[in-house]
Short mmCIF file of C-alpha atoms in Angstrom, two decimals:
data_model
loop_
_atom_site.label_atom_id
_atom_site.label_comp_id
_atom_site.label_asym_id
_atom_site.label_seq_id
_atom_site.Cartn_x
_atom_site.Cartn_y
_atom_site.Cartn_z
CA MET A 1 27.56 -0.50 5.40
CA THR A 2 29.85 1.67 3.31
CA LYS A 3 28.15 4.82 2.22
CA LYS A 4 26.78 4.86 -1.28
CA LYS A 5 24.62 7.14 -3.32
CA THR A 6 21.03 6.05 -3.53
CA GLN A 7 18.63 6.98 -6.27
CA LYS A 8 17.30 10.49 -6.18
CA ASN A 9 13.60 10.88 -5.57
CA GLY A 10 13.06 11.77 -9.21
CA SER A 11 14.10 8.27 -10.30
CA ALA A 12 12.45 6.43 -7.42
CA ILE A 13 9.63 4.02 -8.17
CA SER A 14 6.13 4.17 -6.73
CA ILE A 15 4.47 1.15 -5.11
CA ALA A 16 2.06 0.93 -8.07
CA ASN A 17 4.92 0.92 -10.58
CA LEU A 18 6.85 -1.60 -8.51
CA LYS A 19 3.90 -3.98 -8.78
CA GLU A 20 3.80 -3.44 -12.56
CA LEU A 21 7.53 -4.18 -12.84
CA LEU A 22 7.15 -7.40 -10.87
CA LYS A 23 4.12 -8.43 -12.95
CA ASP A 24 6.12 -7.93 -16.16
CA ASN A 25 9.02 -10.00 -14.82
CA LEU A 26 6.67 -12.75 -13.67
CA THR A 27 4.98 -12.83 -17.08
CA ALA A 28 8.37 -13.12 -18.79
CA LEU A 29 9.30 -15.89 -16.36
CA TRP A 30 6.16 -17.90 -17.02
CA GLU A 31 5.78 -17.42 -20.77
CA ASN A 32 7.96 -18.68 -23.61
CA ASP A 33 8.78 -15.17 -24.80
CA ALA A 34 10.45 -15.10 -28.21
CA ALA A 35 11.76 -11.59 -27.50
CA LEU A 36 13.99 -13.05 -24.78
CA LYS A 37 15.39 -15.57 -27.26
CA THR A 38 15.34 -18.25 -24.64
CA ARG A 39 13.44 -21.33 -23.65
CA HIS A 40 11.19 -21.20 -20.60
CA ALA A 41 13.65 -23.22 -18.53
CA GLU A 42 16.41 -20.68 -19.16
CA ALA A 43 14.32 -17.59 -18.42
CA PRO A 44 14.94 -17.62 -14.63
CA MET A 45 18.66 -17.13 -15.19
CA LEU A 46 18.16 -14.18 -17.58
CA ILE A 47 15.50 -12.17 -15.74
CA PRO A 48 17.28 -10.22 -13.00
CA PRO A 49 16.02 -10.46 -9.43
CA VAL A 50 14.84 -7.11 -8.06
CA MET A 51 16.41 -5.51 -5.00
CA VAL A 52 13.96 -3.00 -3.49
CA TRP A 53 15.51 -0.23 -1.41
CA GLY A 54 13.40 1.97 0.82
CA ALA A 55 12.87 3.32 4.31
CA PRO A 56 11.09 1.19 6.92
CA GLY A 57 7.32 1.43 6.68
CA VAL A 58 6.96 2.54 3.04
CA GLY A 59 5.14 -0.67 2.09
CA LYS A 60 7.79 -2.76 0.31
CA SER A 61 6.81 -6.10 1.83
CA THR A 62 3.10 -5.34 1.86
CA ALA A 63 3.12 -4.53 -1.85
CA VAL A 64 4.74 -7.84 -2.77
CA ARG A 65 2.46 -9.83 -0.46
CA GLU A 66 -0.62 -8.15 -1.94
CA LEU A 67 0.60 -8.78 -5.49
CA THR A 68 1.01 -12.52 -4.87
CA LYS A 69 -2.47 -12.60 -3.36
CA GLU A 70 -3.91 -10.79 -6.40
CA LEU A 71 -2.21 -13.24 -8.77
CA GLY A 72 -3.06 -16.29 -6.67
CA ILE A 73 0.55 -17.46 -6.44
CA GLY A 74 2.79 -18.53 -3.56
CA PHE A 75 4.76 -16.18 -1.35
CA ILE A 76 7.72 -17.04 0.89
CA ASP A 77 8.94 -14.17 3.06
CA VAL A 78 12.47 -14.88 4.25
CA ARG A 79 13.60 -12.52 7.03
CA LEU A 80 17.28 -13.20 6.57
CA ALA A 81 18.40 -11.28 9.68
CA GLN A 82 16.36 -13.69 11.81
CA ARG A 83 17.89 -16.82 10.26
CA GLU A 84 20.98 -18.94 10.79
CA PRO A 85 23.30 -20.00 7.94
CA VAL A 86 22.08 -23.59 8.40
CA ASP A 87 18.57 -22.41 7.43
CA MET A 88 19.92 -21.61 3.98
CA ARG A 89 22.50 -24.34 3.44
CA GLY A 90 20.62 -27.14 5.13
CA LEU A 91 21.31 -29.31 8.15
CA PRO A 92 24.25 -31.76 7.97
CA VAL A 93 23.31 -35.25 9.18
CA PRO A 94 25.92 -38.08 9.41
CA GLU A 95 24.98 -41.18 7.40
CA ASN A 96 27.48 -44.05 7.58
CA ASP A 97 30.75 -42.63 6.24
CA ARG A 98 29.11 -39.62 4.57
CA VAL A 99 27.22 -36.48 5.50
CA LYS A 100 23.69 -36.00 4.21
CA TRP A 101 22.28 -32.48 3.99
CA LEU A 102 18.63 -31.88 4.85
CA VAL A 103 17.24 -28.84 3.06
CA SER A 104 14.52 -26.75 4.69
CA SER A 105 10.99 -27.88 3.92
CA GLU A 106 9.82 -24.28 3.31
CA TRP A 107 11.42 -24.12 -0.13
CA PRO A 108 8.96 -24.97 -2.95
CA ARG A 109 9.31 -28.43 -4.53
CA ASP A 110 6.49 -28.65 -7.07
CA PRO A 111 8.03 -28.00 -10.52
CA GLU A 112 4.71 -26.58 -11.75
CA SER A 113 4.25 -24.16 -8.83
CA ARG A 114 4.60 -20.39 -9.11
CA GLY A 115 5.38 -17.65 -6.64
CA ILE A 116 7.82 -15.11 -5.23
CA ILE A 117 10.61 -15.79 -2.73
CA MET A 118 11.49 -12.51 -1.05
CA PHE A 119 14.61 -12.07 1.03
CA ASP A 120 13.41 -9.22 3.22
CA GLU A 121 15.74 -7.17 5.42
CA LEU A 122 18.67 -8.41 3.32
CA THR A 123 20.82 -5.45 4.35
CA ALA A 124 20.15 -6.17 8.04
CA ALA A 125 21.73 -9.62 7.77
CA ASP A 126 25.42 -10.01 8.59
CA LYS A 127 27.95 -11.17 5.99
CA THR A 128 27.78 -14.80 7.11
CA LEU A 129 24.07 -14.93 6.35
CA GLN A 130 24.44 -13.00 3.10
CA VAL A 131 27.11 -15.43 1.91
CA ALA A 132 24.79 -18.31 2.78
CA ALA A 133 22.11 -16.71 0.58
CA TYR A 134 24.42 -16.03 -2.40
CA GLU A 135 24.03 -19.36 -4.10
CA PHE A 136 20.27 -19.40 -3.66
CA ILE A 137 19.85 -15.90 -5.11
CA LEU A 138 22.54 -16.02 -7.78
CA ASP A 139 22.20 -19.59 -9.04
CA ARG A 140 18.68 -20.47 -7.84
CA ARG A 141 19.99 -23.62 -6.21
CA LEU A 142 21.62 -25.12 -3.12
CA GLY A 143 24.43 -27.26 -4.51
CA GLU A 144 23.12 -30.53 -5.90
CA LEU A 145 20.46 -30.81 -3.20
CA TYR A 146 17.88 -28.30 -4.30
CA GLN A 147 16.84 -26.34 -7.41
CA VAL A 148 14.28 -23.51 -7.30
CA PRO A 149 11.31 -24.40 -9.57
CA PRO A 150 11.34 -22.25 -12.75
CA GLY A 151 8.01 -20.57 -11.94
CA TRP A 152 9.36 -18.89 -8.79
CA TYR A 153 10.80 -15.38 -8.90
CA ILE A 154 13.50 -14.35 -6.42
CA MET A 155 13.79 -10.80 -5.08
CA ALA A 156 15.02 -8.94 -2.00
CA ALA A 157 14.40 -5.77 -0.01
CA GLY A 158 16.37 -3.68 2.42
CA ASN A 159 16.79 -0.30 4.07
CA ARG A 160 19.04 2.53 2.94
CA VAL A 161 22.00 3.88 4.92
CA GLU A 162 20.26 7.21 5.55
CA ASP A 163 17.32 5.44 7.18
CA ARG A 164 19.47 4.79 10.25
CA ALA A 165 18.20 1.22 10.34
CA VAL A 166 20.42 -1.84 10.90
CA SER A 167 22.48 -2.16 7.73
CA CYS A 168 25.43 -4.32 6.64
CA ALA A 169 27.52 -4.13 3.49
CA MET A 170 26.37 -6.12 0.47
CA SER A 171 29.13 -7.74 -1.55
CA SER A 172 29.73 -6.40 -5.05
CA ALA A 173 29.11 -9.89 -6.49
CA LEU A 174 25.64 -10.02 -4.97
CA ALA A 175 24.82 -6.36 -5.64
CA ASN A 176 25.75 -6.70 -9.32
CA ARG A 177 23.27 -9.55 -9.75
CA PHE A 178 20.25 -7.44 -8.78
CA LEU A 179 18.12 -4.93 -10.61
CA HIS A 180 18.10 -2.15 -7.99
CA VAL A 181 15.08 0.12 -7.49
CA GLU A 182 14.26 2.55 -4.71
CA VAL A 183 10.68 2.92 -3.48
CA ALA A 184 9.46 6.41 -2.70
CA PRO A 185 6.39 7.02 -0.56
CA GLU A 186 3.79 8.41 -2.98
CA ALA A 187 0.50 9.84 -1.75
CA ASP A 188 -1.70 8.85 -4.71
CA SER A 189 -0.75 5.17 -4.49
CA PHE A 190 -1.22 5.21 -0.73
CA LEU A 191 -4.65 6.87 -1.02
CA ASP A 192 -5.80 4.30 -3.58
CA TRP A 193 -4.64 1.52 -1.28
CA ALA A 194 -6.08 3.18 1.84
CA THR A 195 -9.50 3.62 0.23
CA ALA A 196 -9.54 0.03 -1.05
CA ASN A 197 -8.59 -1.26 2.40
CA ALA A 198 -11.14 0.88 4.29
CA LEU A 199 -8.71 2.95 6.33
CA HIS A 200 -10.46 5.46 8.55
CA PRO A 201 -11.70 8.46 6.51
CA ALA A 202 -9.91 10.87 8.85
CA VAL A 203 -6.56 9.30 7.86
CA VAL A 204 -7.42 9.20 4.14
CA ASN A 205 -8.54 12.81 4.02
CA PHE A 206 -5.72 14.05 6.23
CA ILE A 207 -3.13 12.61 3.82
CA ARG A 208 -5.04 14.21 0.93
CA TYR A 209 -4.77 17.50 2.79
CA ARG A 210 -1.14 17.02 3.95
CA PRO A 211 0.52 14.56 1.52
CA ALA A 212 3.98 15.66 2.73
CA LEU A 213 3.24 13.96 6.05
CA LEU A 214 2.67 10.54 4.50
CA PHE A 215 6.37 9.94 5.09
CA SER A 216 8.71 12.18 7.03
CA GLN A 217 11.86 11.53 9.02
CA GLU A 218 13.03 15.13 9.22
CA GLY A 219 13.39 16.26 12.81
CA GLU A 220 11.84 13.02 14.09
CA ASP A 221 13.14 10.76 16.85
CA LEU A 222 13.48 7.56 14.83
CA GLN A 223 13.58 5.53 18.03
CA ARG A 224 9.97 6.60 18.54
CA GLY A 225 7.03 6.95 16.16
CA TRP A 226 7.31 8.88 12.89
CA PRO A 227 5.05 9.28 9.82
CA SER A 228 5.11 6.42 7.30
CA PRO A 229 2.46 4.48 5.35
CA ARG A 230 2.75 1.70 7.93
CA SER A 231 2.26 4.02 10.90
CA TRP A 232 -0.73 5.78 9.28
CA GLU A 233 -2.38 2.40 8.78
CA ARG A 234 -1.96 1.84 12.51
CA VAL A 235 -3.34 5.31 13.25
CA SER A 236 -6.46 4.24 11.36
CA THR A 237 -6.74 1.14 13.54
CA MET A 238 -6.32 3.08 16.78
CA VAL A 239 -8.93 5.66 15.74
CA LYS A 240 -11.41 2.88 14.95
CA ILE A 241 -10.73 1.24 18.34
CA ALA A 242 -11.11 4.56 20.20
CA GLU A 243 -14.38 5.34 18.43
CA LYS A 244 -15.80 1.88 19.03
CA ASN A 245 -15.08 2.14 22.76
CA LYS A 246 -15.99 5.85 22.93
CA HIS A 247 -12.57 6.73 24.29
CA LYS A 248 -11.47 9.40 21.80
CA THR A 249 -9.47 11.20 24.48
CA THR A 250 -6.92 8.37 24.42
CA LEU A 251 -5.93 9.41 20.89
CA ARG A 252 -3.88 12.31 22.24
CA TYR A 253 -1.56 9.66 23.74
CA THR A 254 -1.67 6.92 21.10
CA ILE A 255 -1.31 8.97 17.90
CA PRO A 256 1.98 10.69 18.93
CA GLY A 257 3.33 7.25 19.76
CA LEU A 258 2.72 6.19 16.15
CA VAL A 259 3.60 9.24 14.02
CA GLY A 260 5.47 11.56 16.38
CA ALA A 261 4.34 14.71 18.16
CA GLY A 262 4.36 17.10 15.19
CA ALA A 263 2.31 15.01 12.75
CA ALA A 264 0.03 13.89 15.58
CA SER A 265 -0.74 17.48 16.52
CA GLU A 266 -1.80 18.29 12.95
CA PHE A 267 -3.79 15.08 12.56
CA LEU A 268 -5.66 15.52 15.84
CA ALA A 269 -6.61 19.09 14.89
CA PHE A 270 -7.88 17.77 11.54
CA TYR A 271 -9.75 14.93 13.26
CA LYS A 272 -11.34 17.42 15.64
CA SER A 273 -12.48 19.53 12.68
CA MET A 274 -13.97 16.49 10.98
CA TYR A 275 -16.06 15.56 13.99
CA PHE A 276 -16.74 19.16 14.96
CA ALA A 277 -18.53 19.39 11.61
CA GLU A 278 -20.60 16.33 12.47
CA ASP A 279 -21.28 17.24 16.10
CA LYS A 280 -22.25 20.84 15.39
CA LEU A 281 -23.78 20.51 11.94
CA GLY A 282 -25.28 17.02 12.12
CA LEU A 283 -24.04 16.07 8.65
CA ARG A 284 -25.81 12.73 8.42
CA ARG A 285 -29.09 14.28 9.54
CA ARG A 286 -28.68 17.09 7.01
CA LEU A 287 -28.01 14.58 4.22
CA LEU A 288 -31.01 12.51 5.25
CA GLU A 289 -33.42 15.42 5.66
CA GLY A 290 -32.28 17.55 2.74
CA LEU A 291 -31.07 20.42 4.91
CA PRO A 292 -28.40 22.69 3.38
CA ILE A 293 -24.78 21.94 4.31
CA PRO A 294 -22.70 25.09 4.71
CA LEU A 295 -19.30 25.17 3.05
CA MET A 296 -16.34 25.32 5.40
CA THR A 297 -14.12 28.38 5.07
CA THR A 298 -10.62 26.85 5.42
CA PRO A 299 -9.03 24.04 3.36
CA ASP A 300 -8.51 21.74 6.36
CA GLN A 301 -12.14 22.12 7.43
CA LEU A 302 -13.35 21.58 3.87
CA TYR A 303 -11.26 18.40 3.53
CA ALA A 304 -12.61 17.23 6.88
CA CYS A 305 -16.22 18.01 5.96
CA CYS A 306 -15.90 16.21 2.60
CA GLY A 307 -14.32 13.24 4.35
CA ALA A 308 -17.20 12.97 6.81
CA ILE A 309 -19.86 13.30 4.08
CA GLY A 310 -18.16 10.71 1.89
CA TYR A 311 -17.98 8.36 4.85
CA TYR A 312 -21.72 8.61 5.57
CA ILE A 313 -22.65 8.04 1.92
CA LYS A 314 -20.41 4.99 1.60
CA MET A 315 -21.48 3.45 4.90
CA GLU A 316 -25.25 3.87 4.44
CA ASN A 317 -26.80 0.40 4.10
CA ASP A 318 -30.49 1.28 4.16
CA PRO A 319 -31.74 1.78 0.56
CA LYS A 320 -34.57 4.02 1.77
CA SER A 321 -32.10 6.32 3.54
CA PHE A 322 -29.54 6.20 0.73
CA LYS A 323 -31.81 7.74 -1.92
CA PRO A 324 -32.41 11.08 -0.14
CA MET A 325 -28.80 11.12 1.09
CA CYS A 326 -27.62 10.56 -2.47
CA GLU A 327 -29.66 13.50 -3.77
CA ASN A 328 -28.43 15.84 -1.06
CA PHE A 329 -24.86 14.63 -1.53
CA LEU A 330 -25.09 15.64 -5.21
CA LYS A 331 -26.58 19.02 -4.27
CA PHE A 332 -23.69 19.59 -1.88
CA GLY A 333 -21.24 18.61 -4.61
CA MET A 334 -22.73 21.20 -6.96
CA ASN A 335 -21.62 23.93 -4.55
CA LEU A 336 -18.06 22.64 -4.13
CA PRO A 337 -15.01 23.88 -6.05
CA SER A 338 -14.35 21.38 -8.85
CA ASP A 339 -11.15 19.99 -7.32
CA PHE A 340 -12.91 19.17 -4.05
CA ALA A 341 -15.98 17.90 -5.91
CA ALA A 342 -13.85 15.54 -8.01
CA MET A 343 -11.96 14.30 -4.95
CA LEU A 344 -15.17 13.59 -3.05
CA MET A 345 -16.98 11.94 -5.97
CA SER A 346 -13.96 9.75 -6.77
CA ASP A 347 -13.80 8.62 -3.15
CA VAL A 348 -17.52 7.85 -3.00
CA ILE A 349 -17.66 5.98 -6.32
CA ALA A 350 -14.66 3.86 -5.32
CA GLY A 351 -16.39 3.05 -2.02
CA LEU A 352 -19.64 2.09 -3.78
CA GLU A 353 -17.97 -0.04 -6.46
CA GLY A 354 -19.90 -3.24 -7.14
CA THR A 355 -23.02 -2.11 -5.26
CA LYS A 356 -26.51 -1.04 -6.36
CA HIS A 357 -25.93 2.24 -4.60
CA LYS A 358 -23.39 3.21 -7.29
CA GLU A 359 -26.02 2.57 -9.95
CA ILE A 360 -28.54 4.70 -8.01
CA LEU A 361 -26.02 7.52 -7.73
CA MET A 362 -25.04 7.54 -11.40
CA ALA A 363 -28.67 7.22 -12.57
CA HIS A 364 -29.79 10.25 -10.58
CA PRO A 365 -30.68 13.31 -12.77
CA LEU A 366 -28.44 15.51 -10.62
CA TYR A 367 -25.46 13.33 -11.48
CA ARG A 368 -25.59 14.57 -15.11
CA GLN A 369 -25.77 18.15 -13.87
CA TRP A 370 -22.84 17.48 -11.56
CA MET A 371 -20.84 16.10 -14.50
CA GLU A 372 -21.73 19.04 -16.72
CA LYS A 373 -20.56 21.50 -14.11
CA HIS A 374 -17.38 19.81 -12.94
CA VAL A 375 -16.29 17.89 -16.06
CA GLY A 376 -17.72 19.66 -19.07
CA ALA A 377 -21.03 20.77 -20.55
CA THR A 378 -20.99 18.30 -23.44
CA CYS A 379 -19.33 15.27 -21.86
CA ASP A 380 -20.97 11.89 -21.79
CA GLU A 381 -21.41 10.40 -18.31
CA LYS A 382 -19.22 7.38 -19.04
CA GLU A 383 -16.55 9.48 -20.73
CA GLY A 384 -16.72 11.93 -17.85
CA GLU A 385 -16.26 9.14 -15.36
CA LEU A 386 -13.23 7.91 -17.29
CA SER A 387 -11.57 11.32 -17.54
CA LEU A 388 -12.34 12.41 -14.00
CA PHE A 389 -11.78 9.24 -12.05
CA GLY A 390 -9.31 7.36 -14.25
CA ARG A 391 -11.29 4.12 -14.18
CA LYS A 392 -13.13 1.99 -16.70
#
């Protein structure tokens, strides 16, 4: 691919904002919006398809898939580099003195259906395949044989030149049709997603401690593992497997294979600190029995300790055990610096969302004291929750 300037990080879009952009475009597609000065049937031709640029593993495809799941709409993931031109144009079949074209059955037919068709790895496809996709993307049709239903949004994704991934030139005609955005790995969005999807607390708290290692290609062998949102998700899986089978020693081999030697070295030291705190201090026992929990002296140890405590509070299923643990958790939080206290409380409340344990926590007398200390002496609990945790 000819070299081109990509967006600078300052103008790159986060995963959360990408989802908002796609939601807005879908709403405009589905509604008869007077501001567009068009009828519903014409909207698909006016709303530009989005081309998402970004390094492998930053979560482009996952974000779109999750969005369609949230909205309850269809999703067709077209890996163009793995297709043949006939997959796009259809299969020619002789019929008497004519040729009949059979269009792929994967394309949506229901005129009332809604969804997203995503041409992933568009820049990895050669020119023959890109040309085959032009008509579908540009005109939302395949000749006279097939028309994309108006409720379906078309978009694409691909890697940048500097990512050293397989990349082919995109024609100016196709490029000019897209609304181009570049996705930047962003720690806050990843942490929200990681917490919601129950990634291992060691991974969540390590990225809080070292957000720069969420994504890094500098000095990495890109033919091996390197840090990315995708690889950290897999680190979480491998840690859970190792813990379940009581084979933690294998992590010194598996983690470098996922995120590279440098990031793995830092993560394993952090992981050791997290479980050193549990092994030596007995954090769950201290929470349960009301024993004081000493504050760690270094930031990495404090992140690790908070991660372990938050994990035990969120995972406690026994109501009888939760009540004393809740009280001692709040006492521990009273001794924390406010930034660590807010981080830990936000993590715990998110993990308890929709449970009676959240109600028990927020009804505890110490919760008001916690709020007064870390949020403000005169704040209301609900207002404090809004300002501190950014949730309703």
